[in-house]
């Protein structure tokens, strides 16, 4: 399989170039267009696969996460070959929604699905997928849910008024697979015929743990080992990595793993601080990423990181994943009654975005994002209204967050706050107590710098 | 390679120092641009490079290398670059039984003691070839990144031993027949976990900081994300043989990463602020 290419890199580096060029033909980590160094291939021109589009920044092949707002925040979508890690919210209410949106997007686009769970039968998970919003009659219901700045005469022409609410062109009739990113109705179920027409594989741990699937000895927990073997079998047999001569596959495999790291998978990192299997999860993630990088697949993993006792493992897991999104719901916390957050159900933190094939990545400028689950839709918005912009670029942020922006200006401009002129501190309606609190915090930080 | 960073470090590919261990460290930000810099720097300096890339795939480095002016595929073809792609090799090791010891053999074992197979691989890759003429100037080992080895089950002491063995081989080695001192360089990247209380990582970082000659530390700004200043770079030279006055020099710069280069400026002198 890939042994030829790696032996090439170990022993002699000549002659391995052609092998690797043909081997890496199926990955998406390539420039579009003809390349002079490729000799006997038909060229790594990416055949257009349903539900994918190339990134504008680096030509990377992207798939939609099922939430157009999240796609926008991630720089266009999730790159094929990468892992999206969702840090679950405390009571696991909203993370299954993101999980299901990802799978539903796969069904609508005709991708192959692989659903793995230790808690629920994958068949049941697929029954609960949200229905896609397809045709024009849903548009009116959609409009009354979504608040936008549409002027009356633009009823026909959709305007992108608010940055994170991409309104797609609504088409009459069945959804066309050339569209990237669909909207889903969380209150309705996916039609049965769409689910049955799709190609999906399920991995339910209680069933598979006792099976006699041949497994190479490995140092991971048995659940993880079996899951890795299962994923690798599917990738090989259905030809997602191009190594199977009988199968020529030009489709994406969407892998969804639910509640990874929870005790149901046989892992004890959520129970004990220094368990015996503390490296099992990180090894699993590493090998999984290796599998993804060499095949046409994308993976979503939800993980109860708030339960992991050892903080170092969370940091390692973050480094080993590509995209990390954290959900923090307001249920049960004091923020539920905070008037600032009354419209929202929780905060969404984009903790990490990968830099693939590039020195920089598309980070969004707004870091305070909140989500709300309306009657039918899951929307993501910037937390507070943008305030009046002042002269300097850094203070262009929301008005209520004036002081952190101010202190950042002082740090970047290297001005000790004591020497800043009073005009820098001109602020109209910030309370005096918050001013003192912020100043004391910054003063102690600035003592370390100067 | 970034010309501005060369100016700050006072080196060029033609007259770089030899026999040095450079430690790249990042805290709260991504320091991988430094790895790309050193990779293209040493390839341009006509060195034989062994790159142990544990965190990203070959095509990622290749595409960024093209932006920086080096072709990794060409370098690999003519034998200048030996590339160990960690992700691909891990898949081979885990799913197939290997006959001969594989550099990432420790993935199969529950309690792997040491990184000896990986060291053998590095030594084999950087062994001087008996071809008579010296094609390459000096060997260089580049590792991206060492913290991943901790995540894969190795202890901090095992990783420090591996670095020690590599340093003894790469930075000073005597060839058996000819007395030929081959002073190579090493560049390793370690993540600083900050307040994540990762003790193993702290041991590794402190141990390497004491051994290295040059430490480049990329930190995110303390006040958070900024569009125009991506972070702060601290450069620390450690010269134990010099008198105390010149021993440890430290500079701090802020930087902004662009598509093909990185611009450095003194603290507070960002073009966006001025």
XYZ file of C-alpha atoms in Angstrom:
724
model
C 0.000 0.000 0.000
C 1.818 3.018 1.163
C 4.824 0.924 2.137
C 6.507 1.537 -1.186
C 6.483 5.253 -0.793
C 7.765 5.237 2.761
C 10.540 2.791 1.998
C 11.475 5.175 -0.727
C 11.849 7.959 1.731
C 13.904 5.876 4.100
C 16.384 4.209 1.838
C 16.980 5.994 -1.407
C 15.224 9.106 -2.325
C 15.627 8.713 -6.040
C 12.847 7.026 -7.825
C 10.385 7.619 -5.079
C 9.251 10.849 -6.603
C 7.159 9.149 -9.259
C 5.762 6.710 -6.762
C 4.724 9.433 -4.412
C 3.337 11.541 -7.175
C 1.034 8.793 -8.253
C 0.288 7.834 -4.693
C -0.627 11.297 -3.657
C -2.944 11.675 -6.582
C -6.013 11.206 -4.474
C -5.272 13.663 -1.727
C -6.668 17.119 -1.900
C -3.424 18.752 -0.772
C -2.436 19.741 -4.257
C -2.542 22.707 -6.472
C -5.104 22.698 -9.188
C -3.857 22.725 -12.703
C -1.094 20.938 -14.566
C 2.225 20.357 -12.888
C 5.414 19.913 -14.787
C 6.857 17.263 -12.499
C 4.068 14.750 -12.928
C 4.991 12.469 -15.781
C 2.783 9.503 -16.405
C -0.415 10.436 -14.632
C -3.372 12.052 -16.205
C -2.456 15.014 -14.084
C -3.668 15.849 -10.614
C -6.583 17.786 -11.934
C -9.229 17.448 -9.315
C -12.348 15.956 -10.800
C -15.209 17.979 -9.467
C -16.887 15.983 -6.754
C -20.388 16.794 -5.633
C -20.538 18.968 -2.585
C -16.978 20.209 -2.691
C -15.308 23.356 -3.851
C -11.720 24.557 -3.939
C -10.579 27.071 -1.420
C -9.850 30.527 -2.772
C -6.701 30.792 -0.729
C -4.768 27.658 -1.486
C -6.721 25.458 -3.847
C -7.511 23.031 -1.066
C -10.641 20.965 -1.592
C -13.329 21.979 0.897
C -16.553 20.360 2.060
C -19.357 22.052 3.907
C -19.874 21.378 7.594
C -23.637 21.618 7.180
C -23.782 25.100 8.696
C -22.978 27.843 6.191
C -22.212 30.236 9.035
C -19.583 27.867 10.405
C -18.159 27.372 6.911
C -17.676 31.101 6.670
C -15.840 31.201 9.979
C -13.556 28.373 8.991
C -12.470 30.124 5.832
C -14.867 28.559 3.355
C -15.413 25.087 4.710
C -13.684 22.061 6.140
C -10.697 20.894 4.135
C -10.793 17.330 2.891
C -8.333 15.262 4.882
C -8.748 17.145 8.133
C -10.397 16.594 11.473
C -13.032 18.893 12.942
C -13.104 18.534 16.687
C -16.166 19.827 18.521
C -15.677 20.334 22.218
C -19.032 19.415 23.606
C -21.085 21.741 25.727
C -21.731 20.767 29.264
C -24.976 18.864 28.884
C -24.376 17.660 25.334
C -27.399 19.393 23.882
C -25.966 21.393 21.003
C -22.995 19.351 19.892
C -25.142 16.466 18.578
C -26.840 19.086 16.399
C -23.588 20.057 14.732
C -22.787 16.369 14.351
C -26.101 15.730 12.631
C -25.789 18.759 10.365
C -22.473 17.381 9.146
C -23.984 13.984 8.379
C -27.089 15.468 6.793
C -24.904 17.537 4.498
C -23.231 14.308 3.448
C -26.518 12.659 2.587
C -27.758 15.633 0.608
C -24.531 15.719 -1.401
C -24.401 12.003 -1.956
C -21.253 11.408 0.072
C -20.583 8.131 1.827
C -21.044 8.230 5.563
C -19.324 6.387 8.355
C -20.986 6.914 11.711
C -19.327 5.627 14.859
C -20.812 5.778 18.291
C -20.571 3.945 21.553
C -23.858 5.247 22.871
C -26.434 5.146 20.090
C -26.975 2.837 17.216
C -25.868 4.655 14.049
C -29.125 3.702 12.351
C -31.010 5.661 15.014
C -28.677 8.625 14.614
C -29.425 8.682 10.897
C -33.147 8.602 11.524
C -32.878 11.789 13.533
C -31.079 13.879 10.950
C -32.657 17.249 10.169
C -34.477 17.719 6.903
C -32.910 19.954 4.297
C -34.678 23.139 3.332
C -35.183 22.563 -0.329
C -37.809 24.521 -2.109
C -39.524 27.814 -2.279
C -42.390 27.226 0.079
C -40.007 26.904 2.943
C -38.576 30.289 2.117
C -41.377 32.143 3.865
C -40.921 30.182 7.062
C -37.221 30.759 6.770
C -37.734 34.495 6.488
C -39.798 34.790 9.593
C -37.145 32.964 11.568
C -34.167 34.877 10.358
C -33.744 38.527 11.213
C -32.111 40.461 8.453
C -31.861 43.958 7.153
C -33.653 43.246 3.924
C -35.282 46.293 2.434
C -38.804 45.748 1.119
C -38.017 45.914 -2.559
C -35.342 43.246 -2.392
C -37.781 40.464 -1.810
C -36.628 38.618 -4.868
C -32.941 39.399 -4.757
C -31.320 38.014 -1.599
C -28.938 40.397 0.033
C -26.195 39.241 2.306
C -26.959 41.720 5.023
C -25.366 40.215 8.047
C -21.994 38.714 7.592
C -22.668 35.289 8.958
C -26.042 34.681 7.424
C -25.444 33.517 3.938
C -28.807 33.235 2.336
C -28.495 30.768 -0.522
C -30.476 31.139 -3.664
C -33.597 29.170 -3.067
C -34.356 26.870 -5.929
C -37.692 25.358 -6.689
C -37.519 21.621 -6.843
C -35.110 19.071 -5.491
C -31.836 20.311 -4.183
C -29.080 20.416 -6.738
C -25.834 18.931 -5.603
C -23.827 21.732 -7.121
C -24.710 24.028 -4.263
C -22.259 24.252 -1.413
C -23.820 24.367 2.010
C -27.480 23.822 2.698
C -29.865 24.905 5.376
C -31.654 22.411 7.531
C -34.879 22.426 9.438
C -34.141 21.093 12.899
C -37.770 20.406 13.626
C -38.320 17.971 10.771
C -36.686 14.676 10.007
C -34.762 13.807 6.886
C -37.022 11.994 4.420
C -36.662 8.261 4.617
C -35.987 7.840 0.914
C -32.957 10.097 1.060
C -31.470 8.066 3.895
C -32.092 4.797 2.127
C -30.590 6.078 -1.090
C -27.388 6.985 0.683
C -24.411 4.774 1.254
C -23.542 4.601 4.928
C -21.604 2.400 7.313
C -22.212 2.231 11.000
C -19.904 1.319 13.831
C -21.690 0.659 17.071
C -19.143 -0.266 19.686
C -21.138 -2.795 21.756
C -21.741 -4.836 18.618
C -18.252 -4.642 17.225
C -16.297 -5.168 20.401
C -17.077 -8.858 20.475
C -16.696 -9.464 16.782
C -13.815 -11.402 15.380
C -12.576 -8.671 13.090
C -8.918 -9.326 12.604
C -6.969 -6.645 14.362
C -3.258 -5.960 14.461
C -1.896 -5.748 17.968
C -1.671 -2.182 19.016
C -1.272 -0.288 22.185
C -4.606 1.494 22.019
C -7.699 0.517 23.928
C -9.633 -2.226 22.098
C -12.483 0.090 21.163
C -10.174 2.543 19.423
C -8.233 -0.227 17.734
C -11.369 -1.752 16.284
C -12.622 1.610 15.133
C -9.356 2.411 13.388
C -9.367 -0.955 11.701
C -12.958 -0.454 10.605
C -12.238 2.959 9.146
C -9.155 1.693 7.381
C -11.105 -1.214 5.887
C -13.796 1.048 4.528
C -11.264 3.464 3.088
C -9.371 0.670 1.399
C -12.309 -1.340 0.170
C -14.281 1.548 -1.183
C -11.226 3.046 -2.758
C -11.081 6.403 -1.033
C -7.311 6.346 -0.976
C -6.804 5.219 -4.522
C -4.826 2.143 -3.609
C -7.461 -0.411 -4.499
C -7.047 -1.272 -8.159
C -10.586 -2.566 -8.522
C -12.327 0.475 -7.206
C -12.073 3.939 -8.670
C -13.772 6.213 -6.232
C -14.444 9.876 -6.749
C -16.506 10.606 -3.703
C -15.909 11.910 -0.221
C -16.148 9.798 2.890
C -17.609 11.696 5.820
C -16.671 10.137 9.144
C -18.525 11.069 12.283
C -17.381 9.872 15.697
C -19.524 10.725 18.634
C -18.424 11.243 22.229
C -14.869 10.148 21.638
C -12.974 9.872 24.874
C -15.997 9.137 26.995
C -15.911 6.095 29.293
C -18.235 4.273 26.913
C -15.323 3.857 24.536
C -13.358 2.108 27.228
C -11.134 5.078 27.874
C -10.577 6.375 31.362
C -9.313 9.873 30.743
C -12.646 11.271 31.845
C -12.580 9.304 35.058
C -9.064 9.459 36.357
C -6.350 12.023 36.178
C -3.434 9.718 35.411
C -4.995 6.602 34.089
C -3.199 3.757 32.459
C -4.446 4.615 28.988
C -3.586 8.270 28.944
C -1.943 8.075 25.518
C -4.606 6.028 23.833
C -6.748 8.915 22.684
C -3.862 10.971 21.342
C -2.417 7.997 19.485
C -5.827 7.310 18.018
C -6.118 10.884 16.795
C -2.651 10.764 15.284
C -3.280 7.568 13.318
C -6.731 8.782 12.295
C -5.216 11.960 10.925
C -2.707 9.865 9.036
C -5.573 7.906 7.469
C -7.436 11.063 6.569
C -4.480 12.801 5.000
C -4.042 9.990 2.507
C -7.664 9.630 1.502
C -10.600 11.679 0.309
C -12.336 11.965 3.634
C -13.264 14.449 6.311
C -14.052 13.708 9.898
C -16.088 15.284 12.666
C -15.443 14.240 16.248
C -17.353 15.377 19.293
C -15.469 15.072 22.534
C -16.529 15.805 26.095
C -13.428 17.839 26.898
C -15.041 19.373 29.953
C -14.889 15.930 31.548
C -11.240 15.275 30.876
C -9.422 15.501 34.156
C -5.936 16.103 32.871
C -5.635 19.513 31.211
C -2.485 18.511 29.410
C -4.424 15.958 27.384
C -6.818 18.640 26.169
C -3.889 20.725 24.960
C -2.405 17.715 23.177
C -5.705 16.777 21.605
C -6.067 20.346 20.335
C -2.615 20.228 18.748
C -3.370 16.914 17.085
C -6.652 18.088 15.560
C -6.952 20.480 12.704
C -10.044 22.549 13.395
C -11.207 22.893 16.973
C -14.548 24.484 17.798
C -15.761 24.764 21.369
C -19.366 25.107 22.388
C -20.328 26.684 25.644
C -24.005 26.717 26.435
C -25.535 29.071 28.939
C -27.760 26.481 30.541
C -27.140 26.341 34.233
C -24.509 29.066 34.255
C -24.905 32.585 35.515
C -24.757 33.870 31.981
C -28.274 32.617 31.421
C -29.665 35.622 33.225
C -27.142 38.100 31.852
C -29.066 40.607 29.741
C -26.197 40.735 27.283
C -26.817 37.143 26.341
C -30.561 37.014 26.473
C -30.977 36.350 22.793
C -28.495 33.540 22.633
C -28.143 29.989 23.806
C -24.443 29.831 24.112
C -21.030 30.892 22.940
C -19.078 29.288 20.179
C -15.293 29.496 20.279
C -13.207 28.833 17.221
C -10.137 27.668 19.053
C -7.960 26.599 16.179
C -7.918 26.799 12.437
C -5.224 24.933 10.537
C -2.662 26.527 8.274
C -2.685 24.116 5.386
C -0.335 24.576 2.457
C 0.144 28.110 3.638
C 1.870 30.318 6.156
C -1.349 32.041 7.164
C -4.928 31.023 7.662
C -8.266 32.739 7.290
C -8.999 33.759 10.810
C -12.112 35.772 11.266
C -11.637 39.110 12.956
C -14.523 38.711 15.322
C -13.768 36.390 18.180
C -16.907 36.830 20.236
C -19.427 34.585 18.624
C -22.645 33.331 20.035
C -25.103 30.817 18.728
C -28.802 30.407 19.099
C -31.086 27.631 18.170
C -34.208 29.166 16.812
C -37.316 27.170 16.198
C -35.753 25.649 13.134
C -32.296 26.995 12.564
C -28.963 27.127 14.275
C -27.393 30.506 13.719
C -24.069 31.997 14.702
C -23.668 35.719 15.181
C -21.162 38.158 16.509
C -21.881 38.699 20.134
C -22.729 42.340 20.399
C -23.552 45.044 17.955
C -20.601 46.830 16.472
C -20.107 50.119 18.219
C -19.120 53.451 16.787
C -15.770 53.078 15.149
C -13.044 55.360 16.351
C -9.968 56.609 14.612
C -7.611 53.722 15.270
C -8.214 50.381 13.650
C -7.915 48.381 16.829
C -10.698 50.198 18.570
C -13.035 49.283 15.812
C -14.439 46.487 17.866
C -17.634 46.352 19.792
C -18.212 49.204 22.136
C -18.656 47.140 25.219
C -15.304 45.526 24.638
C -13.530 48.841 24.392
C -11.012 48.352 27.129
C -9.426 45.094 26.024
C -8.994 46.615 22.570
C -7.501 49.685 24.165
C -4.951 47.723 26.106
C -4.056 45.789 23.034
C -3.391 49.065 21.264
C -1.073 50.053 24.091
C 0.732 46.750 23.977
C 1.194 46.773 20.239
C 2.291 50.383 20.249
C 4.522 49.677 23.233
C 3.236 52.583 25.288
C 3.180 52.091 29.037
C -0.318 52.979 30.076
C 0.917 55.547 32.535
C 2.350 57.591 29.705
C -0.563 57.390 27.334
C -2.224 60.688 26.706
C -5.652 61.157 28.167
C -7.293 61.330 24.767
C -6.608 57.643 24.320
C -8.800 56.901 27.287
C -11.729 58.947 26.104
C -14.737 56.763 26.509
C -18.251 57.909 26.994
C -20.383 55.324 28.636
C -18.201 52.740 30.287
C -18.778 52.376 33.980
C -16.142 53.535 36.380
C -15.921 50.201 38.186
C -15.143 48.281 35.057
C -12.497 50.878 34.226
C -10.747 50.362 37.549
C -10.965 46.585 37.255
C -9.512 46.561 33.773
C -6.774 49.004 34.660
C -5.666 46.985 37.651
C -5.497 43.860 35.555
C -3.472 45.538 32.889
C -1.187 47.236 35.368
C -0.113 43.937 36.858
C 0.483 42.542 33.379
C 2.456 45.582 32.336
C 4.741 45.241 35.340
C 6.032 42.041 33.805
C 6.743 43.717 30.508
C 8.400 46.939 31.475
C 13.636 31.613 4.026
C 12.705 35.001 5.330
C 15.312 37.590 4.540
C 14.332 39.765 7.469
C 14.760 36.906 9.891
C 18.199 36.215 8.422
C 19.127 39.797 9.122
C 17.913 39.546 12.683
C 19.830 36.336 13.253
C 22.832 37.735 11.429
C 23.235 34.715 9.170
C 23.105 33.927 5.516
C 23.004 30.506 3.875
C 26.650 30.924 2.904
C 28.100 31.536 6.301
C 25.873 29.894 8.843
C 27.276 28.632 12.113
C 27.819 24.914 12.422
C 27.445 22.471 15.231
C 24.500 24.270 16.753
C 21.214 23.199 18.232
C 18.399 25.633 17.613
C 15.240 25.359 19.645
C 11.977 26.691 18.239
C 9.275 27.190 20.757
C 5.744 28.473 20.411
C 3.312 29.522 23.063
C -0.291 30.388 22.327
C 0.376 30.704 18.641
C 1.593 28.674 15.705
C 5.344 28.688 15.275
C 5.452 26.578 12.158
C 6.579 29.496 10.003
C 9.964 29.162 11.712
C 10.190 25.537 10.594
C 9.495 26.558 7.008
C 12.154 29.240 7.298
C 14.865 26.884 8.506
C 13.940 24.185 6.011
C 14.315 26.522 3.060
C 17.381 28.155 4.633
C 19.325 24.922 4.928
C 18.233 23.650 1.540
C 19.508 26.851 0.005
C 22.742 26.465 1.961
C 23.267 23.180 0.128
C 23.155 21.061 3.265
C 21.969 17.510 3.545
C 18.718 17.745 5.469
C 16.906 14.998 7.330
C 13.416 16.204 8.107
C 11.329 14.252 10.600
C 7.900 15.730 9.902
C 5.498 14.325 12.424
C 2.681 16.756 12.227
C 1.926 17.572 8.583
C 2.138 15.875 5.258
C 4.865 16.233 2.654
C 2.747 18.194 0.217
C 2.076 20.848 2.849
C 5.776 21.590 3.294
C 6.340 21.263 -0.407
C 3.757 23.861 -1.329
C 4.963 26.334 1.274
C 8.537 25.617 0.210
C 7.666 26.604 -3.327
C 6.467 29.940 -2.059
C 9.779 30.379 -0.277
C 11.798 29.403 -3.299
C 12.857 25.778 -2.704
C 11.508 22.666 -4.335
C 11.254 19.798 -1.885
C 10.486 17.214 -4.551
C 13.627 18.143 -6.462
C 15.672 18.095 -3.277
C 14.342 14.665 -2.423
C 15.073 13.348 -5.909
C 18.680 14.385 -5.874
C 19.229 13.062 -2.384
C 19.585 16.324 -0.540
C 16.447 15.843 1.525
C 15.457 12.752 3.451
C 11.861 13.125 4.530
C 10.124 11.006 7.130
C 6.410 11.631 6.833
C 5.119 10.744 10.273
C 1.431 10.579 9.444
C 1.809 8.212 6.523
C 4.351 6.031 8.285
C 2.133 5.748 11.340
C -0.629 4.256 9.225
C 1.787 1.686 7.820
C 3.180 0.754 11.203
C -0.170 0.349 12.903
C -1.961 -1.600 10.208
C 0.741 -3.857 8.890
C 3.337 -5.909 10.637
C 6.760 -4.672 9.637
C 9.679 -6.979 9.066
C 12.499 -4.665 9.855
C 12.343 -2.104 12.636
C 10.454 0.935 11.520
C 11.332 4.411 12.813
C 7.912 4.749 14.397
C 7.954 1.276 15.889
C 6.940 2.606 19.283
C 3.374 3.072 18.071
C 2.800 -0.656 18.177
C 4.143 -1.179 21.633
C 2.290 -0.386 24.795
C 5.304 0.696 26.816
C 7.972 1.622 24.345
C 11.098 2.499 26.217
C 13.127 4.463 23.756
C 13.337 6.009 20.336
C 16.241 3.914 19.142
C 14.727 2.953 15.748
C 14.088 6.604 15.011
C 17.663 7.486 15.916
C 18.949 4.712 13.636
C 16.901 6.160 10.837
C 18.359 9.622 11.385
C 21.900 8.316 11.553
C 21.435 6.312 8.393
C 19.997 9.307 6.596
C 22.772 11.698 7.520
C 25.675 9.310 7.113
C 28.269 10.800 4.810
C 28.396 8.972 1.522
C 31.735 7.586 0.371
C 31.538 9.202 -3.006
C 34.784 11.118 -2.762
C 33.554 14.571 -3.529
C 31.672 16.447 -0.878
C 28.333 17.246 -2.430
C 26.712 18.715 0.609
C 28.211 21.150 3.047
C 27.055 19.766 6.400
C 24.170 17.670 7.701
C 21.102 19.134 9.323
C 18.385 17.421 11.328
C 15.016 19.117 11.500
C 12.207 17.828 13.713
C 8.622 19.109 13.627
C 7.590 18.693 16.322
C 8.882 16.974 19.407
C 5.790 17.480 21.544
C 3.950 15.021 19.328
C 6.284 12.279 20.519
C 5.058 12.927 24.037
C 1.472 12.589 22.867
C 2.328 9.277 21.253
C 3.405 7.688 24.480
C 7.086 8.454 24.859
C 8.340 9.879 28.074
C 10.172 13.183 28.250
C 13.374 11.417 29.249
C 13.231 9.144 26.208
C 12.836 12.133 23.931
C 15.715 13.946 25.624
C 17.866 10.851 25.177
C 16.970 10.783 21.505
C 17.993 14.415 21.098
C 21.198 13.749 22.971
C 22.113 10.838 20.713
C 21.205 12.819 17.619
C 23.291 15.724 18.777
C 26.274 13.528 19.426
C 25.947 12.076 15.948
C 24.932 15.096 13.941
C 26.826 17.853 15.642
C 30.081 16.009 16.124
C 30.985 12.797 14.371
C 34.279 11.269 13.430
C 34.439 9.136 10.381
C 36.298 5.886 10.924
C 38.865 5.994 8.150
C 39.425 9.710 7.814
C 39.424 12.117 10.691
C 36.613 14.187 9.338
C 34.708 16.351 11.695
C 31.280 16.805 10.360
C 29.598 19.492 12.311
C 25.937 19.580 11.619
C 23.062 21.553 12.940
C 19.833 20.590 14.566
C 16.582 22.453 14.685
C 13.688 21.167 16.776
C 10.267 22.567 17.500
C 8.568 22.145 20.854
C 5.230 23.561 21.916
C 5.033 25.437 25.153
C 1.819 24.426 26.759
C 1.750 27.436 29.046
C -0.716 26.946 31.812
C -1.938 23.565 30.656
C 0.189 21.911 33.331
C 1.814 19.494 30.999
C 4.725 18.391 33.141
C 6.323 16.160 30.566
C 6.322 18.980 28.066
C 7.846 21.359 30.606
C 10.622 18.890 31.378
C 11.331 18.519 27.687
C 11.288 22.248 27.058
C 13.528 23.093 30.000
C 15.967 20.337 29.160
C 16.275 21.481 25.580
C 16.515 25.147 26.536
C 19.607 24.387 28.556
C 21.242 22.511 25.717
C 20.503 24.794 22.818
C 22.602 27.580 21.390
C 19.799 29.595 19.906
C 16.228 29.769 21.100
C 13.499 31.326 18.974
C 10.295 31.741 20.882
C 7.111 32.746 19.087
C 4.449 33.991 21.435
C 0.984 35.285 20.882
C 0.254 38.753 22.164
C -0.778 38.811 25.792
C -3.834 40.888 24.983
C -5.162 38.492 22.415
C -5.668 38.305 18.701
C -4.613 41.182 16.511
C -5.008 41.422 12.791
C -1.813 43.305 12.082
C 0.587 41.924 14.633
C 0.447 38.176 14.734
C 2.779 37.710 17.608
C 6.081 38.342 19.223
C 9.381 36.595 18.555
C 12.033 36.339 21.231
C 15.532 35.477 20.107
C 17.932 34.227 22.714
C 21.541 33.348 22.023
C 23.284 31.165 24.533
C 27.033 31.059 24.248
C 28.401 29.228 27.257
C 32.009 29.651 26.194
C 31.923 33.420 26.005
C 32.541 35.663 28.971
C 29.503 36.444 31.029
C 28.885 39.822 29.448
C 28.364 38.408 25.980
C 26.897 35.181 27.114
C 23.154 35.468 26.714
C 21.779 38.036 24.329
C 18.084 38.422 23.946
C 16.018 40.424 21.473
C 12.304 40.751 21.074
C 10.507 41.598 17.859
C 6.927 41.582 16.748
C 5.974 40.023 13.485
C 3.280 39.772 10.914
C 3.020 36.785 8.620
C 2.158 37.441 5.010
C 1.590 35.153 2.120
C 5.223 34.588 1.192
C 7.213 36.306 3.860
C 7.195 37.457 7.418
C 7.877 41.049 8.340
C 9.552 41.832 11.623
C 9.562 45.099 13.452
C 10.538 46.391 16.821
C 7.900 46.367 19.511
C 5.475 49.156 18.932
C 6.687 49.891 15.423
C 4.075 47.973 13.501
C 3.218 49.829 10.305
C -0.418 49.620 11.211
C 0.075 51.505 14.434
C 2.414 54.188 13.196
